[in-house]
Amino acid sequence: MSLDRADLTAATQPLNRARSMPAGFYTDPAIFKAERERVFLKHWFFLTRAEALPEPGDYRAFDSPGGPIVLIRGNDGRLRCFANYCRHRGSILLEGKGNVGGKITCPYHAWSYLNDGRLYGCPDMKDAEGFDKVENGLVALDLDEWEGFVFARFTKDGPSLREHLGDFPERMASHKLGQMRCTWSMTLDVACNWKLILENAVETYHTGIVHRDTVGAQQSRSPATRGDWIAIQVISGRSIATLGSDQPPFPPIEGLDEEAKLGTYFTVVFPTVQFAVAQDCLWWLNTRPVSENRTVLEVGGCFPEDRLSLPDFKARALPYYDRWERVAKEDVGILEKQQRALGSALYRPGPLSWRDDMVQAMGVWVLDRLGL
Ligand code: FES
Ligand SMILES: [Fe+2]
């Protein structure tokens, strides 16, 4: 890998002397390849909420840094995640989302699999020597859920999801995230490195400028965290999940602890997702890295389950959707400019502000995983 040792030393200095990461951290295909091996294929990554696939046979296909995968609910009610390819000669099995019923049939030569991954039908295979149906089921990823948040992992090794999350569950306990229900999402194809999206999502230095017409200037603090996550908390007595100064359409979550009442937590659960946890709702920025300069960004929004049964739920939720979309697009606009700038032959890492503390923390976490 081609990152300059002196640049990395400068990037990891105490914040008042630190510089930003070298351009190659965001532009070098070799760094992206190393991230694939040591970050994306080694750590838990968020997929979706469990309630998005309520019925047996419900599935959703994803493109991930480890290739195509599919999340599917079996007849036994369990969610499983598989590599999304056929064990015969490798066609993709499922696209998009939907319900396959009890069986997945390969579109190439019609091998079929039960919705729990077992191989079911394989025409004209009776002559194949040593062929064993049991050994030719779909290849499973590791899967775990916390409070309805579904995470997968390409390896069986390493800390459990609960260990990975550290004190995130304690910190968010009073938000009762298990009762959240996802009601909205939007996907953007972004021409920038995945880390730029998440770094930007944990600093408020830019908000008064990039978001001058929407959320405006914000102040934040950086609570200490334990485990593979970081956070800032934007201090605001009212939820900032809608624009303007009127009270938001939904009341705060009942029973929030004193810290939670102070404002919205903008977290990064390493490596690839932000959960923004507000007094009245939650939204996420889920990044799916495609290459060193391309990322699929899914923004998803959730409310406490009992809000969904309010007769005017849809109308009340609209200002939230509007804010999430507008602010995400403002961020994407500036991030794509940043990615282009990082391609300059004359790029030199610039000095960091005290307000870039979690930007530095994000980069350092990745550097550590890369062994750099
Ligand atoms: S590739 Fe799936 S049946 Fe041949
Ligand atoms: Fe922003």
Coordinates of C-alpha atoms and ligand atoms in Angstrom, one line a residue:
M1 CA 0.0 0.0 0.0
S2 CA 1.2 3.4 -0.9
L3 CA 0.4 5.7 2.0
D4 CA 3.3 7.9 3.1
R5 CA 4.5 7.1 6.6
A6 CA 5.1 10.8 7.5
D7 CA 1.5 11.6 6.3
L8 CA 0.1 8.8 8.6
T9 CA 2.2 10.0 11.5
A10 CA 0.8 13.5 10.9
A11 CA -2.8 12.2 10.7
T12 CA -2.5 10.4 14.1
Q13 CA -1.0 13.3 16.1
P14 CA -3.0 14.8 19.0
L15 CA -5.8 16.8 17.4
N16 CA -4.3 20.3 17.8
R17 CA -1.3 19.1 15.7
A18 CA -3.0 16.6 13.5
R19 CA -3.6 16.7 9.7
S20 CA -6.2 15.0 7.7
M21 CA -5.5 11.6 6.1
P22 CA -3.5 11.4 2.9
A23 CA -5.5 11.4 -0.3
G24 CA -4.7 7.8 -1.0
F25 CA -6.7 6.7 2.0
Y26 CA -9.8 7.7 0.0
T27 CA -8.5 7.3 -3.6
D28 CA -6.1 4.3 -3.8
P29 CA -7.6 1.0 -5.1
A30 CA -5.0 -0.8 -3.1
I31 CA -6.3 0.7 0.1
F32 CA -9.8 -0.2 -0.9
K33 CA -8.7 -3.8 -1.5
A34 CA -7.0 -3.9 1.9
E35 CA -10.2 -2.6 3.5
R36 CA -12.2 -5.3 1.8
E37 CA -9.9 -8.0 3.3
R38 CA -9.4 -6.5 6.8
V39 CA -12.4 -4.3 7.4
F40 CA -15.5 -5.3 5.3
L41 CA -14.9 -9.1 5.4
K42 CA -13.9 -9.2 9.1
H43 CA -16.6 -7.1 10.9
W44 CA -20.3 -7.1 11.5
F45 CA -22.2 -4.8 9.1
F46 CA -25.7 -3.6 9.3
L47 CA -28.2 -4.8 6.7
T48 CA -31.8 -3.7 7.6
R49 CA -34.4 -3.9 10.3
A50 CA -35.9 -7.3 11.0
E51 CA -39.5 -6.0 10.5
A52 CA -38.7 -5.2 6.9
L53 CA -39.0 -9.0 6.2
P54 CA -41.9 -10.1 8.3
E55 CA -43.1 -13.3 6.5
P56 CA -41.5 -16.6 5.6
G57 CA -40.0 -16.3 2.1
D58 CA -39.5 -12.5 2.4
Y59 CA -36.1 -11.7 1.1
R60 CA -33.9 -8.8 0.2
A61 CA -30.8 -8.9 -2.0
F62 CA -27.8 -6.7 -1.3
D63 CA -24.6 -6.0 -3.1
S64 CA -21.9 -5.9 -0.5
P65 CA -18.1 -5.6 -0.6
G66 CA -18.0 -9.3 -0.2
G67 CA -20.2 -9.8 -3.2
P68 CA -24.0 -10.4 -3.7
I69 CA -25.8 -11.6 -0.6
V70 CA -29.4 -12.2 0.3
L71 CA -31.3 -12.0 3.5
I72 CA -34.3 -14.3 3.7
R73 CA -36.8 -15.4 6.4
G74 CA -37.3 -19.2 6.6
N75 CA -40.5 -21.1 7.2
D76 CA -39.2 -21.6 10.8
G77 CA -39.4 -17.8 11.2
R78 CA -35.6 -17.3 11.3
L79 CA -33.7 -14.8 9.3
R80 CA -30.7 -16.1 7.5
C81 CA -28.2 -14.5 5.2
F82 CA -26.5 -16.3 2.3
A83 CA -24.1 -15.6 -0.5
N84 CA -26.5 -14.9 -3.3
Y85 CA -25.3 -17.5 -5.8
C86 CA -26.2 -20.9 -7.0
R87 CA -24.1 -23.9 -6.0
H88 CA -24.2 -25.4 -9.6
R89 CA -22.4 -22.8 -11.7
G90 CA -23.0 -19.6 -9.9
S91 CA -25.9 -17.6 -11.2
I92 CA -27.4 -14.9 -8.9
L93 CA -30.5 -16.4 -7.3
L94 CA -32.5 -13.4 -6.2
E95 CA -32.7 -9.8 -7.2
G96 CA -34.2 -6.8 -5.3
K97 CA -36.7 -7.7 -2.7
G98 CA -40.0 -9.7 -2.5
N99 CA -41.3 -13.0 -1.4
V100 CA -40.1 -16.4 -2.9
G101 CA -42.5 -18.5 -0.9
G102 CA -40.9 -21.8 0.2
K103 CA -38.4 -22.2 -2.5
I104 CA -35.7 -20.3 -4.4
T105 CA -35.3 -21.5 -8.0
C106 CA -32.1 -20.7 -9.9
P107 CA -32.9 -18.9 -13.1
Y108 CA -30.2 -20.8 -15.0
H109 CA -30.8 -24.6 -14.8
A110 CA -33.5 -24.6 -12.1
W111 CA -31.7 -26.0 -9.1
S112 CA -33.9 -25.1 -6.2
Y113 CA -33.3 -24.3 -2.5
L114 CA -35.6 -24.2 0.5
N115 CA -35.9 -20.8 2.1
D116 CA -33.6 -22.0 4.9
G117 CA -30.8 -22.5 2.4
R118 CA -31.0 -26.3 2.0
L119 CA -30.6 -27.6 -1.6
Y120 CA -34.0 -29.1 -2.6
G121 CA -34.0 -29.9 -6.3
C122 CA -31.2 -30.5 -8.7
P123 CA -32.3 -32.0 -12.0
D124 CA -30.1 -34.5 -13.9
M125 CA -27.4 -34.7 -11.3
K126 CA -27.8 -38.5 -10.6
D127 CA -24.6 -39.4 -12.4
A128 CA -22.5 -36.9 -10.6
E129 CA -19.9 -38.8 -8.6
G130 CA -19.7 -38.0 -4.9
F131 CA -22.5 -35.4 -5.2
D132 CA -24.1 -34.8 -1.9
K133 CA -27.2 -32.5 -1.6
V134 CA -26.5 -31.8 2.0
E135 CA -23.1 -30.3 1.1
N136 CA -24.5 -28.1 -1.6
G137 CA -26.9 -25.8 0.2
L138 CA -26.5 -22.1 0.1
V139 CA -23.4 -20.7 1.8
A140 CA -24.3 -18.8 5.0
L141 CA -22.9 -15.7 6.5
D142 CA -22.9 -15.2 10.2
L143 CA -26.1 -13.3 11.2
D144 CA -27.2 -11.7 14.4
E145 CA -29.8 -9.2 15.6
W146 CA -29.8 -6.6 18.3
E147 CA -33.1 -4.9 19.1
G148 CA -34.3 -5.7 15.5
F149 CA -31.2 -4.3 13.8
V150 CA -29.9 -7.1 11.6
F151 CA -26.1 -7.4 11.1
A152 CA -24.2 -9.9 9.0
R153 CA -20.5 -10.9 8.9
F154 CA -18.4 -12.9 6.3
T155 CA -16.5 -14.7 9.0
K156 CA -17.4 -16.7 12.1
D157 CA -14.3 -15.4 13.9
G158 CA -14.1 -12.4 16.1
P159 CA -16.2 -10.7 18.8
S160 CA -20.0 -11.3 19.0
L161 CA -22.3 -8.5 17.7
R162 CA -23.0 -7.6 21.3
E163 CA -19.3 -7.3 22.1
H164 CA -18.8 -5.3 18.9
L165 CA -21.5 -2.8 20.0
G166 CA -19.8 -2.3 23.4
D167 CA -21.8 0.2 25.5
F168 CA -24.0 1.3 22.5
P169 CA -27.0 -0.7 23.9
E170 CA -26.6 0.9 27.4
R171 CA -26.3 4.4 26.0
M172 CA -29.4 3.9 23.8
A173 CA -31.4 1.9 26.3
S174 CA -34.0 4.6 27.1
H175 CA -34.7 5.1 23.4
K176 CA -36.1 1.5 23.4
L177 CA -34.8 0.9 19.9
G178 CA -36.3 -2.5 19.8
Q179 CA -39.7 -0.8 19.4
M180 CA -38.6 1.2 16.4
R181 CA -40.2 0.4 13.0
C182 CA -38.7 1.4 9.7
T183 CA -41.2 3.4 7.6
W184 CA -39.1 5.1 5.0
S185 CA -35.9 4.7 3.0
M186 CA -34.0 6.2 0.1
T187 CA -31.0 5.1 -1.8
L188 CA -28.3 7.3 -3.4
D189 CA -25.4 6.4 -5.6
V190 CA -22.6 8.6 -4.3
A191 CA -19.3 9.3 -6.2
C192 CA -17.1 9.3 -3.1
N193 CA -15.3 7.0 -0.7
W194 CA -17.4 5.5 2.0
K195 CA -15.3 6.9 4.8
L196 CA -16.0 10.5 3.7
I197 CA -19.7 9.9 4.2
L198 CA -19.3 8.7 7.7
E199 CA -16.6 11.3 8.7
N200 CA -18.9 14.0 7.6
A201 CA -21.8 12.5 9.6
V202 CA -19.9 12.9 12.9
E203 CA -18.9 16.5 12.7
T204 CA -21.0 19.7 13.0
Y205 CA -18.2 22.0 11.7
H206 CA -19.9 22.0 8.3
T207 CA -23.6 22.2 9.2
G208 CA -23.9 26.0 9.3
I209 CA -22.5 26.2 5.8
V210 CA -23.6 23.1 3.8
H211 CA -26.9 23.0 5.6
R212 CA -27.5 26.7 5.9
D213 CA -31.0 26.4 4.4
T214 CA -32.0 23.4 6.3
V215 CA -30.6 22.3 9.8
G216 CA -28.2 25.3 10.1
A217 CA -25.4 25.7 12.6
Q218 CA -25.1 23.1 15.3
Q219 CA -23.0 22.5 18.4
S220 CA -22.0 19.1 19.6
R221 CA -20.1 17.2 22.2
S222 CA -18.3 13.9 21.9
P223 CA -19.4 11.4 24.6
A224 CA -16.9 8.7 25.5
T225 CA -17.8 5.3 24.0
R226 CA -16.7 1.7 24.6
G227 CA -16.7 -0.8 21.8
D228 CA -16.5 -0.4 18.0
W229 CA -18.5 2.8 17.8
I230 CA -18.1 6.6 18.2
A231 CA -20.6 9.4 18.6
I232 CA -21.2 13.1 18.8
Q233 CA -24.3 14.4 20.4
V234 CA -25.8 17.5 18.9
I235 CA -27.3 19.5 21.8
S236 CA -30.8 20.6 21.2
G237 CA -33.8 20.6 23.5
R238 CA -36.1 19.8 20.6
S239 CA -35.5 16.9 18.2
I240 CA -33.6 18.1 15.1
A241 CA -35.2 15.4 12.9
T242 CA -37.5 18.0 11.4
L243 CA -36.6 21.5 10.2
G244 CA -37.7 24.8 11.6
S245 CA -38.3 25.8 15.2
D246 CA -41.8 24.5 15.8
Q247 CA -42.2 21.5 18.0
P248 CA -41.7 18.3 15.9
P249 CA -44.9 16.5 14.9
F250 CA -44.1 13.5 17.2
P251 CA -43.6 13.8 20.9
P252 CA -40.4 12.6 22.5
I253 CA -40.0 9.0 23.4
E254 CA -41.4 8.4 26.8
G255 CA -38.8 7.7 29.6
L256 CA -35.7 9.1 27.9
D257 CA -32.8 9.4 30.3
E258 CA -31.3 12.8 31.2
E259 CA -28.4 12.5 28.7
A260 CA -30.7 11.4 25.9
K261 CA -33.0 14.4 26.4
L262 CA -30.1 16.7 25.7
G263 CA -30.0 16.0 21.9
T264 CA -29.4 13.7 19.0
Y265 CA -26.6 11.1 19.0
F266 CA -24.9 10.9 15.6
T267 CA -23.0 7.6 15.8
V268 CA -20.8 5.5 13.6
V269 CA -21.1 1.8 14.4
F270 CA -17.9 0.6 12.7
P271 CA -17.3 0.1 10.0
T272 CA -20.1 1.2 7.7
V273 CA -23.2 2.6 9.4
Q274 CA -24.4 5.7 11.1
F275 CA -27.4 5.5 13.5
A276 CA -28.7 9.0 14.3
V277 CA -30.8 8.6 17.4
A278 CA -33.0 11.5 18.2
Q279 CA -35.5 12.2 21.0
D280 CA -38.4 11.1 18.8
C281 CA -37.1 8.8 16.1
L282 CA -34.1 7.2 14.6
W283 CA -32.5 7.3 11.1
W284 CA -29.5 5.7 9.6
L285 CA -27.0 6.3 6.9
N286 CA -25.9 2.9 5.7
T287 CA -22.9 2.9 3.4
R288 CA -22.2 0.0 1.0
P289 CA -18.8 0.6 -0.4
V290 CA -18.5 -0.3 -4.1
S291 CA -15.0 1.0 -4.9
E292 CA -12.6 3.6 -3.6
N293 CA -14.7 6.3 -5.1
R294 CA -18.2 5.0 -5.2
T295 CA -20.6 4.2 -2.4
V296 CA -24.3 3.2 -2.3
L297 CA -25.9 5.2 0.6
E298 CA -29.2 4.1 2.0
V299 CA -30.9 6.5 4.3
G300 CA -33.6 4.8 6.5
G301 CA -36.0 6.3 9.0
C302 CA -37.8 4.7 12.0
F303 CA -40.4 5.7 14.6
P304 CA -41.6 4.1 17.8
E305 CA -44.1 1.4 16.8
D306 CA -47.1 3.0 18.6
R307 CA -46.7 6.2 16.5
L308 CA -47.6 4.2 13.4
S309 CA -51.1 3.6 14.5
L310 CA -51.9 7.3 14.9
P311 CA -54.6 8.2 12.3
D312 CA -52.5 11.0 11.0
F313 CA -49.2 9.1 11.1
K314 CA -48.4 9.6 7.4
A315 CA -48.9 13.3 7.4
R316 CA -46.9 13.8 10.6
A317 CA -44.0 11.7 9.3
L318 CA -43.7 13.6 6.0
P319 CA -41.6 16.5 7.4
Y320 CA -39.1 13.9 8.8
Y321 CA -38.7 12.3 5.3
D322 CA -38.3 15.7 3.7
R323 CA -35.5 16.7 6.2
W324 CA -33.7 13.4 5.8
E325 CA -33.7 13.6 2.0
R326 CA -32.8 17.2 1.8
V327 CA -29.9 17.1 4.3
A328 CA -28.5 13.8 2.8
K329 CA -28.5 15.4 -0.7
E330 CA -26.8 18.5 0.6
D331 CA -24.1 16.3 2.2
V332 CA -23.7 14.2 -0.9
G333 CA -23.1 17.4 -2.9
I334 CA -20.2 18.5 -0.8
L335 CA -18.8 15.0 -0.4
E336 CA -18.6 14.5 -4.2
K337 CA -16.6 17.8 -4.4
Q338 CA -14.3 16.5 -1.7
Q339 CA -13.7 13.3 -3.5
R340 CA -12.8 15.1 -6.8
A341 CA -10.4 17.4 -4.9
L342 CA -8.7 14.4 -3.3
G343 CA -7.7 13.4 -6.9
S344 CA -5.5 16.5 -7.3
A345 CA -1.8 15.7 -8.0
L346 CA -1.0 18.6 -5.7
Y347 CA -3.2 17.4 -2.8
R348 CA -1.6 17.8 0.7
P349 CA -3.4 16.9 3.9
G350 CA -4.8 19.9 5.7
P351 CA -4.8 20.7 9.4
L352 CA -7.7 19.6 11.5
S353 CA -10.0 21.7 13.8
W354 CA -10.9 20.7 17.3
R355 CA -14.3 20.1 15.8
D356 CA -12.8 17.3 13.6
D357 CA -12.2 15.0 16.6
M358 CA -14.5 12.2 15.4
V359 CA -13.3 12.6 11.8
Q360 CA -9.9 11.7 13.1
A361 CA -11.3 8.9 15.3
M362 CA -13.0 7.3 12.2
G363 CA -9.8 7.3 10.2
V364 CA -7.7 6.0 13.0
W365 CA -10.1 3.1 13.6
V366 CA -9.7 2.1 9.9
L367 CA -5.9 2.6 9.9
D368 CA -5.6 0.3 13.0
R369 CA -7.6 -2.4 11.2
L370 CA -5.3 -2.0 8.1
G371 CA -2.3 -2.4 10.4
L372 CA -0.9 0.9 9.1
Ligands
FES1 S1 -26.3 -22.1 -12.2 FE1 -28.0 -22.5 -10.9 S2 -28.9 -24.3 -11.7 FE2 -27.1 -23.9 -13.0
FE2 FE -24.2 17.2 6.9

